[in-house]
Coordinates of C-alpha atoms in Angstrom, one line a residue:
Chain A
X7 CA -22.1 -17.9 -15.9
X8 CA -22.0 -13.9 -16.1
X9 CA -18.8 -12.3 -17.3
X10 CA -15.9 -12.1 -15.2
X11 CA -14.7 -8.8 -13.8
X12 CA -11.3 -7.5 -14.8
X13 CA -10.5 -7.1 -11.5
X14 CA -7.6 -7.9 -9.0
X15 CA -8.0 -8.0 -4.7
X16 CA -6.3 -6.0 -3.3
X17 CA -2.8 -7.7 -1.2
X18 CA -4.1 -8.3 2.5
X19 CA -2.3 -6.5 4.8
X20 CA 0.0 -7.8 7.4
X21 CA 1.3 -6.5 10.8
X22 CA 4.3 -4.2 10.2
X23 CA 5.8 -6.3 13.0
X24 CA 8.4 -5.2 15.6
X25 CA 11.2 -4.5 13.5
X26 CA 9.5 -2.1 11.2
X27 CA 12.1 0.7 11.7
X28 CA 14.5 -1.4 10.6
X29 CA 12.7 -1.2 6.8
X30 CA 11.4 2.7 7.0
X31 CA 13.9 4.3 10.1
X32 CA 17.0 2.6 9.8
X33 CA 18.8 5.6 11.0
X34 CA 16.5 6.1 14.1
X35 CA 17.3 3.1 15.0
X36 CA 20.9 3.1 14.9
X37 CA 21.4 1.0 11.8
X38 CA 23.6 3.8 9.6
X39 CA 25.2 3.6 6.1
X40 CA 22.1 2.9 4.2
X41 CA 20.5 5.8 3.7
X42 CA 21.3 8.9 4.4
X43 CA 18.3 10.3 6.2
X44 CA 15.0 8.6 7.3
X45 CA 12.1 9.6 5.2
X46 CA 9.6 12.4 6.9
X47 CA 11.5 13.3 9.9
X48 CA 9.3 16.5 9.5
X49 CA 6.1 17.6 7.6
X50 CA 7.3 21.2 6.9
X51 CA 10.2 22.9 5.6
X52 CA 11.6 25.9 7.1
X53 CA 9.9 29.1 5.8
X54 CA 6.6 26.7 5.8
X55 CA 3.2 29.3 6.2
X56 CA 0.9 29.0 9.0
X57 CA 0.9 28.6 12.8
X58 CA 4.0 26.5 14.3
X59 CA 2.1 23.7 16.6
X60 CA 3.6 20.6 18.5
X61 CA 1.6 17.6 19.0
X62 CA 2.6 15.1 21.8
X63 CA 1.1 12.4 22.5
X64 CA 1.3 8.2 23.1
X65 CA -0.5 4.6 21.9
X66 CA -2.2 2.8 24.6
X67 CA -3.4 -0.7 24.1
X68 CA -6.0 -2.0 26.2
X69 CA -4.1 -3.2 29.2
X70 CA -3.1 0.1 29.7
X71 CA 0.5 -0.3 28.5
X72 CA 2.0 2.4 26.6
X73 CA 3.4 1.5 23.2
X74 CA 7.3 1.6 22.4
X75 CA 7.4 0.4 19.4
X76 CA 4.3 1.7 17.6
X77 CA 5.0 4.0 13.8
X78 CA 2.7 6.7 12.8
X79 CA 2.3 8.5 9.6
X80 CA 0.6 11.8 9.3
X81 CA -0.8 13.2 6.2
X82 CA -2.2 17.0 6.1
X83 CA -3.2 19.6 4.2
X84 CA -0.7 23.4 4.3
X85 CA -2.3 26.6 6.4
X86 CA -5.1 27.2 3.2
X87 CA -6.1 23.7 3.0
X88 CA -4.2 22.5 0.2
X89 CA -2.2 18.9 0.2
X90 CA 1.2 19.1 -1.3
X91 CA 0.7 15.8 -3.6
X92 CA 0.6 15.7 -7.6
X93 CA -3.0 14.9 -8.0
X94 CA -4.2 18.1 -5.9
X95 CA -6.4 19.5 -8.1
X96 CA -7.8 22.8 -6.4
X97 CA -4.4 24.7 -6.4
X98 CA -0.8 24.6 -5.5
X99 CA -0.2 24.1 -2.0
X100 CA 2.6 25.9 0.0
X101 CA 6.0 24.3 -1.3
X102 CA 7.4 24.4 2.3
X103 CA 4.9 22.0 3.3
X104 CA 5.8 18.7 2.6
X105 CA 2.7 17.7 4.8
X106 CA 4.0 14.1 5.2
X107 CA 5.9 12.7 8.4
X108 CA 6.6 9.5 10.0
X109 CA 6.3 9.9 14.2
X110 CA 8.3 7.0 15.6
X111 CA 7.1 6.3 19.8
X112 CA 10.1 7.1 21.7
X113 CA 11.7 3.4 22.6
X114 CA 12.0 4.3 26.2
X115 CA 8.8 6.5 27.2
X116 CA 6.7 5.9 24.3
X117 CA 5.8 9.5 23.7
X118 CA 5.9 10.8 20.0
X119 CA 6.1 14.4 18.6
X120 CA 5.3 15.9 15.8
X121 CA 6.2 19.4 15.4
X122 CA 4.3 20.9 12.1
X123 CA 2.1 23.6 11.1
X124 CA -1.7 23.9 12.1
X125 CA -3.3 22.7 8.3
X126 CA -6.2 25.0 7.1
X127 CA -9.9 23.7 7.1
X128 CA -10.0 21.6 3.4
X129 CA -13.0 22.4 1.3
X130 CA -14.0 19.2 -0.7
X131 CA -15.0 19.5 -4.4
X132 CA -18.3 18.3 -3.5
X133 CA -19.0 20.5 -1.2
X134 CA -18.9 20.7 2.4
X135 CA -15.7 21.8 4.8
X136 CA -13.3 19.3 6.8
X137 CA -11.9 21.2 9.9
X138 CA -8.3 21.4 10.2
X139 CA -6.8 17.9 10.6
X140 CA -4.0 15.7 10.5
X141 CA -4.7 12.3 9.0
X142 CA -2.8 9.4 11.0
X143 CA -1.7 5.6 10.1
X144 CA -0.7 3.6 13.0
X145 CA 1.3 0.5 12.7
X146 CA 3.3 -1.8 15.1
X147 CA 3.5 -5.3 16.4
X148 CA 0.3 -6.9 16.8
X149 CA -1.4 -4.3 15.0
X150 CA -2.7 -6.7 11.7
X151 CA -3.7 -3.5 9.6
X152 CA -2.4 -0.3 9.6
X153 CA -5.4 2.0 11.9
X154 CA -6.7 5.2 10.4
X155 CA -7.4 7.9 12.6
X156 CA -7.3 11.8 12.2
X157 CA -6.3 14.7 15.1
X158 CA -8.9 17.0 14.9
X159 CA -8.3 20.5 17.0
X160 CA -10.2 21.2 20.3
X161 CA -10.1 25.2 19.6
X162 CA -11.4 24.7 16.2
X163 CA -15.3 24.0 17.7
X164 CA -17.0 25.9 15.3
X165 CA -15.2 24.0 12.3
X166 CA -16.1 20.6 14.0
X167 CA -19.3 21.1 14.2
X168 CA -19.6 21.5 10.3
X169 CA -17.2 18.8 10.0
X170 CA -18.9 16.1 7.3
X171 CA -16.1 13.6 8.7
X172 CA -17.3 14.2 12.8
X173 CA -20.8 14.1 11.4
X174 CA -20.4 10.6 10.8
X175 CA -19.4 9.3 14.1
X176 CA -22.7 8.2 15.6
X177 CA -21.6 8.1 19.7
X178 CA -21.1 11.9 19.6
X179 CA -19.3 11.5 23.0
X180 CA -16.4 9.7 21.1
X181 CA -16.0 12.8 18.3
X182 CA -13.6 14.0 22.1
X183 CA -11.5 11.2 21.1
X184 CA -9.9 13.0 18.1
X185 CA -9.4 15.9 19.4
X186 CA -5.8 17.3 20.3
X187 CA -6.2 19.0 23.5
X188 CA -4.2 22.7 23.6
X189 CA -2.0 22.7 26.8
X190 CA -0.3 26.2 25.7
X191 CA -0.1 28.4 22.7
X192 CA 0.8 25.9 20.3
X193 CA 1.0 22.7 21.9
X194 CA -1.3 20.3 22.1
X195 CA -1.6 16.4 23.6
X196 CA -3.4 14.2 21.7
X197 CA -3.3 10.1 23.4
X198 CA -4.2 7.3 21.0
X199 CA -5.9 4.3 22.5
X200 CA -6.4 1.5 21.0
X201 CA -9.0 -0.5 22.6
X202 CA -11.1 -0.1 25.7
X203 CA -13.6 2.6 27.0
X204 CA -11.8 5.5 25.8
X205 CA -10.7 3.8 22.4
X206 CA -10.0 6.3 19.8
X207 CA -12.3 6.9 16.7
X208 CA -10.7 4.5 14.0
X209 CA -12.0 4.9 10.1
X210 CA -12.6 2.9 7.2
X211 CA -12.9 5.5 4.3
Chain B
X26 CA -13.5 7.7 -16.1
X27 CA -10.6 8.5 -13.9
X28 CA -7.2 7.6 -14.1
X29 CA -5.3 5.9 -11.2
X30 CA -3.8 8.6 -9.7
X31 CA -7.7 10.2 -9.0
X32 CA -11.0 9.9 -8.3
X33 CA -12.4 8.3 -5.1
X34 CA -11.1 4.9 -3.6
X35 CA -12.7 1.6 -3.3
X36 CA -13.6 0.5 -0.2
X37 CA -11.2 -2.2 1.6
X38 CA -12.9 -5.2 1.9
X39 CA -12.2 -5.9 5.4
X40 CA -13.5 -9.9 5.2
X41 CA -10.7 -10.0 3.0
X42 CA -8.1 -8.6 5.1
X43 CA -6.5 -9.8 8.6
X44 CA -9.4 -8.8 11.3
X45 CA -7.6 -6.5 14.3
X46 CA -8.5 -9.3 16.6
X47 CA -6.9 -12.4 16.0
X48 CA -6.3 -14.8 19.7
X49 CA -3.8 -16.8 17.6
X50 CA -1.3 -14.0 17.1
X51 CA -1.5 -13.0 20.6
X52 CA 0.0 -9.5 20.6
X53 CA -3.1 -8.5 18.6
X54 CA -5.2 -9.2 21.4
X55 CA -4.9 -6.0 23.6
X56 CA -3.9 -3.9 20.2
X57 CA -7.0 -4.6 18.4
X58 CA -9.6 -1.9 18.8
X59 CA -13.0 -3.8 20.1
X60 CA -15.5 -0.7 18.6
X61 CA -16.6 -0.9 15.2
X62 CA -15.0 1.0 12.4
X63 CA -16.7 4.1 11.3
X64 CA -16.7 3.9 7.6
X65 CA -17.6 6.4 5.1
X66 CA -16.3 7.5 1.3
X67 CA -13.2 8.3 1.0
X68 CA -12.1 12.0 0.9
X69 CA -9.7 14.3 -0.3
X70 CA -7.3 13.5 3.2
X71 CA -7.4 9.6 1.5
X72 CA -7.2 10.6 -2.2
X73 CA -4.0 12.4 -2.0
X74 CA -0.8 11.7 -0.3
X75 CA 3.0 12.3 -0.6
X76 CA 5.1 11.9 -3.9
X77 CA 9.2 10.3 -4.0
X78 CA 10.8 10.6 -6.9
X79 CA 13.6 8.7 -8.4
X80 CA 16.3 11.3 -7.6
X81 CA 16.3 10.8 -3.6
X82 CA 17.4 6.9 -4.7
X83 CA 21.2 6.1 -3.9
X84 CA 22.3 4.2 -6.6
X85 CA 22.3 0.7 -4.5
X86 CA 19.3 1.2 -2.3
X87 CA 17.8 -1.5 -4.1
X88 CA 20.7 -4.1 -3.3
X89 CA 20.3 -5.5 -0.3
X90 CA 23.3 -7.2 -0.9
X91 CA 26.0 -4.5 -1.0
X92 CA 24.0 -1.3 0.0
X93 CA 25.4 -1.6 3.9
X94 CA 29.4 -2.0 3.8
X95 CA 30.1 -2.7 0.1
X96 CA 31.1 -6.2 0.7
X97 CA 28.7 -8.9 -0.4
X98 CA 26.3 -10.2 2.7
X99 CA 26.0 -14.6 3.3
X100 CA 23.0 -16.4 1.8
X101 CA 21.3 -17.3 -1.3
X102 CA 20.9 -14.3 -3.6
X103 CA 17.5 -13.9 -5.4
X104 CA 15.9 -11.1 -7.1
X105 CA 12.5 -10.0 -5.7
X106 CA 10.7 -8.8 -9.0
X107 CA 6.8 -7.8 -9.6
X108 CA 4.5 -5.0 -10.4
X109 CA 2.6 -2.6 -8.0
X110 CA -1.4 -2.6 -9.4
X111 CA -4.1 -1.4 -8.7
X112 CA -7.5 -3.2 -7.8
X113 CA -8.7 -2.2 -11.5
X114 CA -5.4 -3.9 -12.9
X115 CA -3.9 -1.2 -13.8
X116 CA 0.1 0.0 -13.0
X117 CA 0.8 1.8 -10.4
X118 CA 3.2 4.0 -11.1
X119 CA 6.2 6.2 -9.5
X120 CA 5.4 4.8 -5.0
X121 CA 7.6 4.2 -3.0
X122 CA 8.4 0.3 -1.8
X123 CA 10.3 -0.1 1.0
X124 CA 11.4 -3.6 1.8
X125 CA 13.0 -5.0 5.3
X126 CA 14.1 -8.7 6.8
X127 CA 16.1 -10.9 8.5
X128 CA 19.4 -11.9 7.5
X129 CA 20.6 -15.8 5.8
X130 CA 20.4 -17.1 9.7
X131 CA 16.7 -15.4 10.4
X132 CA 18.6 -13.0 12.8
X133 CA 17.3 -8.8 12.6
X134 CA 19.6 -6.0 12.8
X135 CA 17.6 -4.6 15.8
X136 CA 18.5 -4.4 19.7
X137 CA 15.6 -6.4 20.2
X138 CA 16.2 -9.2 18.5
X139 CA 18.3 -11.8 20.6
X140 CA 17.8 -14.7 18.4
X141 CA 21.4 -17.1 18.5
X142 CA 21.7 -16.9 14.7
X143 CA 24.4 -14.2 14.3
X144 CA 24.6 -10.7 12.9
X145 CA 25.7 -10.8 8.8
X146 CA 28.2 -7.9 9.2
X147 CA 27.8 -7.0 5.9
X148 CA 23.9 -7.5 5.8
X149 CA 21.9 -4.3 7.0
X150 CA 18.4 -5.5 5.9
X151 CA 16.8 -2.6 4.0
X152 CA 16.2 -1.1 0.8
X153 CA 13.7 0.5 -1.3
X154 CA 13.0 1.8 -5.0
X155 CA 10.4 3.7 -6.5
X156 CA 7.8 1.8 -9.3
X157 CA 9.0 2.8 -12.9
X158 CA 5.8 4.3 -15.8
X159 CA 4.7 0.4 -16.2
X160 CA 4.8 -0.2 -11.8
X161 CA 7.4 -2.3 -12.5
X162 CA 10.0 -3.0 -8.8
X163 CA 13.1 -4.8 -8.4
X164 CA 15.4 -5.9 -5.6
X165 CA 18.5 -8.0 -5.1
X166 CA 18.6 -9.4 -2.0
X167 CA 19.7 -12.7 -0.1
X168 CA 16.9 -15.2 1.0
X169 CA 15.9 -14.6 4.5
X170 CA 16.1 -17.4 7.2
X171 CA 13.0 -18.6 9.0
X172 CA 13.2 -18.3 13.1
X173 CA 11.3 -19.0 16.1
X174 CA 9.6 -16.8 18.3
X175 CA 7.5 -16.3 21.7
X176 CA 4.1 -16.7 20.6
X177 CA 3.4 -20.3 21.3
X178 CA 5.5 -22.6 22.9
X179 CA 7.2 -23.7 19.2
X180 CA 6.7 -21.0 16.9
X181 CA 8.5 -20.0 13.8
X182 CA 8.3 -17.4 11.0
X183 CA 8.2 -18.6 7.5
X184 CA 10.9 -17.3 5.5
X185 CA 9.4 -14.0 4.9
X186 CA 10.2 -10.3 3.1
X187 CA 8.4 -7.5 4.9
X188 CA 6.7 -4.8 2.4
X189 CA 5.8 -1.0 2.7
X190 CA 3.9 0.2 -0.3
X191 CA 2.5 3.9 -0.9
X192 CA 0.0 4.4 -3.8
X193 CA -0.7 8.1 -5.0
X194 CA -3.5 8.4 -1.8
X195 CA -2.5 8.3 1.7
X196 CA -5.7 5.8 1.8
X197 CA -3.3 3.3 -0.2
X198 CA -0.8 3.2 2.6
X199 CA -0.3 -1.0 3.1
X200 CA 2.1 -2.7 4.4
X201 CA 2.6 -6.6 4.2
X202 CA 5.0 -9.6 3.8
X203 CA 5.9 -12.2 1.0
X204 CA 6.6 -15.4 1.6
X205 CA 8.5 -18.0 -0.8
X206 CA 6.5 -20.7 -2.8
X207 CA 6.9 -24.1 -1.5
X208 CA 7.7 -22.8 2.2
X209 CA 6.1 -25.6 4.9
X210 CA 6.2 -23.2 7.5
X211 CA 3.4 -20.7 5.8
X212 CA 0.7 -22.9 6.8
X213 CA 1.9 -23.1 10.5
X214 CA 2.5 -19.4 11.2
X215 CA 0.3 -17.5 13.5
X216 CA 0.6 -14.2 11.5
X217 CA 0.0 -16.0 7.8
X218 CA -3.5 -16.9 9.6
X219 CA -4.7 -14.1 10.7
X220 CA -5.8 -13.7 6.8
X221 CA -9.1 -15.1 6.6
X222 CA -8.8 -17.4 3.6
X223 CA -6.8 -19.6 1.8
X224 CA -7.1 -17.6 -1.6
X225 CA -6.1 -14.3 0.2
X226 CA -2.9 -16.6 1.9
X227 CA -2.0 -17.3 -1.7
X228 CA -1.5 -13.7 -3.0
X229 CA 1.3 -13.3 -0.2
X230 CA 2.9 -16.5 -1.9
X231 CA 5.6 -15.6 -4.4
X232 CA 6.4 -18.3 -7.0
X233 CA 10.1 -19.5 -8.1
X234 CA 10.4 -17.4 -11.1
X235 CA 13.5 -19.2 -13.0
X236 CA 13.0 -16.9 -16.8
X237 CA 13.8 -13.8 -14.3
X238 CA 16.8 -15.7 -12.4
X239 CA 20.0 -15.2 -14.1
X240 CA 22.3 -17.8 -14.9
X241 CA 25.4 -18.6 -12.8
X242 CA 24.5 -15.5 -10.5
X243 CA 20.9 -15.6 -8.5
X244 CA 17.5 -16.8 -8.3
X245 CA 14.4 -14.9 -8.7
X246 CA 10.7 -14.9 -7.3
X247 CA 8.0 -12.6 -8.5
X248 CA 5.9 -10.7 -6.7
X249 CA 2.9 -8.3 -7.2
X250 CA 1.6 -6.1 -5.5
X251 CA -2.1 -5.0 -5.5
X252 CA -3.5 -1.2 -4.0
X253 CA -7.0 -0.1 -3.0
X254 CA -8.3 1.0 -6.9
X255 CA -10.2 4.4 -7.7
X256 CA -13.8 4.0 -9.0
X257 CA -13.7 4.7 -12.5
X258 CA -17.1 5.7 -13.9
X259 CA -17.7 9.1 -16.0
X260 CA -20.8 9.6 -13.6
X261 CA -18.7 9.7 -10.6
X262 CA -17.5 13.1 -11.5
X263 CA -20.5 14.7 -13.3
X264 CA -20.7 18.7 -12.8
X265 CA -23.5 19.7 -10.2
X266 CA -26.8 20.1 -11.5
X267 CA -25.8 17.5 -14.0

């Protein structure tokens, strides 16, 4: 027998279920006196640098139904491409950005918002650029593992296409998938489906 | 070698964790993408994530059993104790654990949850804490109550805790549930089986854990938790050229 590894699995996932707001948005949901404000209601502080953007968009599962109970998290960089967290290494990101939110579906429509700020293209230590993007973690009911996507920009082409993340996604018609399309200075729509023809790009990294 | 705060992560193993399509749990059948995942190393968007320090803690956040009116909610009390590690078996330190469930009956605090057991007025069903230097977590809470629900004909939930866990990378990000040692509804449950193995099953299992109850007062079952690790070798961050 060889040596063992020192080594532990990691816990498997399970689905969030359909009461996750009761456990991380207690307060959206009407249950008050716990806490007193849900964690990441918003991403930015006021006074946060860069341009002020609002994404919209829904979850669609693959019967065409929109989702009303579905929990996202977003994770991004501040406007020069530097994530507010303690083990950022390449400088000290904007301390109005807090750069983490948590985007509840609307219980009645299903559309989420996230009002932010429009992250800077991330240049990794190893080299190469990301474009400017918002990294996203979906949970809900019947979802068994949280889904990682990202929301890439649709007026940021030139960034895309030196994108070492895009680059990877083989079906070059799906890299349309992640991006958020601009409707007006500012806004943008940007659908999440999660299975059928148009099925959003979904990562394992 | 890094430490476990940096450094690249290591890759889920995704025979290991509940697949997205599972018939058996059937919600997950029109919410399970159907294309393959497209997997690559992680990057800098994985590696890093959000901090929460001790400070935005109320002082009974972690006590289930008074932190919603002050007066003590119905049902067995138990501490829920363990560690957050990582995959290299090393403390996690400072995350965030959130923690949610149903009240003694098996009945949520939500409007959509119509089950006949009744509302614990005194039982909201949340807390949270923050891991301390050794990723060491603690709760006192009351024992949640199994309960049925519409997924076959005569379905029930085991007794179960729900779990959100951040690690120091957004790529950490898990949630999951513990369920109670000796519980014979684990083995019937839909949701338990949508992990592939028996082994992996186990790890959701916490054990009775009688030297942490306290005399008189409550009983206690231990439970860690395990996050995606950080490969750890000097090479893996060797200047160019090098």
């Amino acid at each position: 027998m060889p040596q063992k590894l020192d080594q532990l699995r990691e816990s498997p996932s399970q689905t969030a279920g359909p009461y996750v707001h009761i456990g991380l948005t207690p307060n959206a949901l009407g249950n008050h006196g716990i806490y007193p404000d849900d964690l990441g209601t918003t991403p930015i502080k006021p006074g946060a640098r860069g341009e002020a953007i609002t994404i919209i968009g829904h979850v669609r599962d693959g019967a065409g139904m929109i989702l009303r109970d579905a929990l996202i998290e977003s994770w991004q960089a501040d406007a020069a491409g530097l994530y507010p967290s303690p083990n950022e290494r390449r400088g000290k990101a904007d301390p109005n950005v807090t750069g983490w939110a948590r985007i509840l579906a609307d219980f009645d429509t299903g559309d989420w918002v996230l009002k932010t700020i429009k992250p800077g293209a991330v240049t990794l230590p190893q080299g190469g650029v990301m474009a400017p993007h918002i990294a996203l973690w979906i949970v809900a009911r019947g979802i068994n593992i949280g889904l990682q996507t990202r929301i890439y920009f649709e007026d940021e082409a030139e960034a895309n296409a030196d994108c070492p993340v895009l680059a990877r996604i083989e079906h070059k018609p799906r890299v349309q998938t992640l991006l958020a399309k601009k409707v007006s200075t500012g806004q943008y729509r940007f659908n999440i489906v999660l299975q059928g023809d148009d099925e959003t790009v979904f990562f394992d990294m | 070698m890094t430490d476990a705060a940096h450094g690249p992560l290591i890759g889920r193993d995704r025979l290991w964790h509940p697949p997205a399509y599972t018939a058996g749990y059937k919600t997950s059948v029109t919410r399970a993408p159907s294309r393959a995942l497209v997997a690559m190393g992680s990057t800098l968007s994985e590696e890093t994530g959000p901090a929460f320090g001790r400070d935005m803690l109320g002082e009974m956040d972690n006590n289930l059993i008074l932190n919603f009116t002050g007066q003590p909610a119905v049902g067995e009390r138990i501490i829920m104790h363990g560690r957050v590690l990582d995959e290299n078996a090393r403390p996690v330190p400072n995350v965030l654990v959130e923690i949610w469930h149903a009240n003694a009956g098996g009945r949520y605090r939500h409007k959509k949850d119509g089950y006949l057991a009744p509302l614990d007025p005194n039982f909201g069903g949340c807390g949270r804490t923050v891991s301390n230097a050794e990723g060491r977590y603690e709760f006192l809470t009351i024992r949640p109550g199994a309960y049925p629900w519409p997924n076959g004909v005569n379905h029930w939930r085991p007794m179960h805790i729900h779990i959100s866990v951040f690690g120091h990378g957004f790529g950490q990000r898990l949630i999951t549930q513990m369920y109670f040692e000796g519980d014979p509804l684990i083995a019937r449950c839909p949701i338990v089986n949508t992990i592939p193995s028996q082994e992996a099953i186990s790890a959701l299992i916490a054990p009775l854990d009688m030297n942490a109850s306290i005399p008189l007062d409550c009983l206690a079952y231990k439970f860690d938790i395990v996050l995606r690790g950080r490969r750890q070798t000097f090479f893996e961050n060797r200047r160019e050229g090098m």
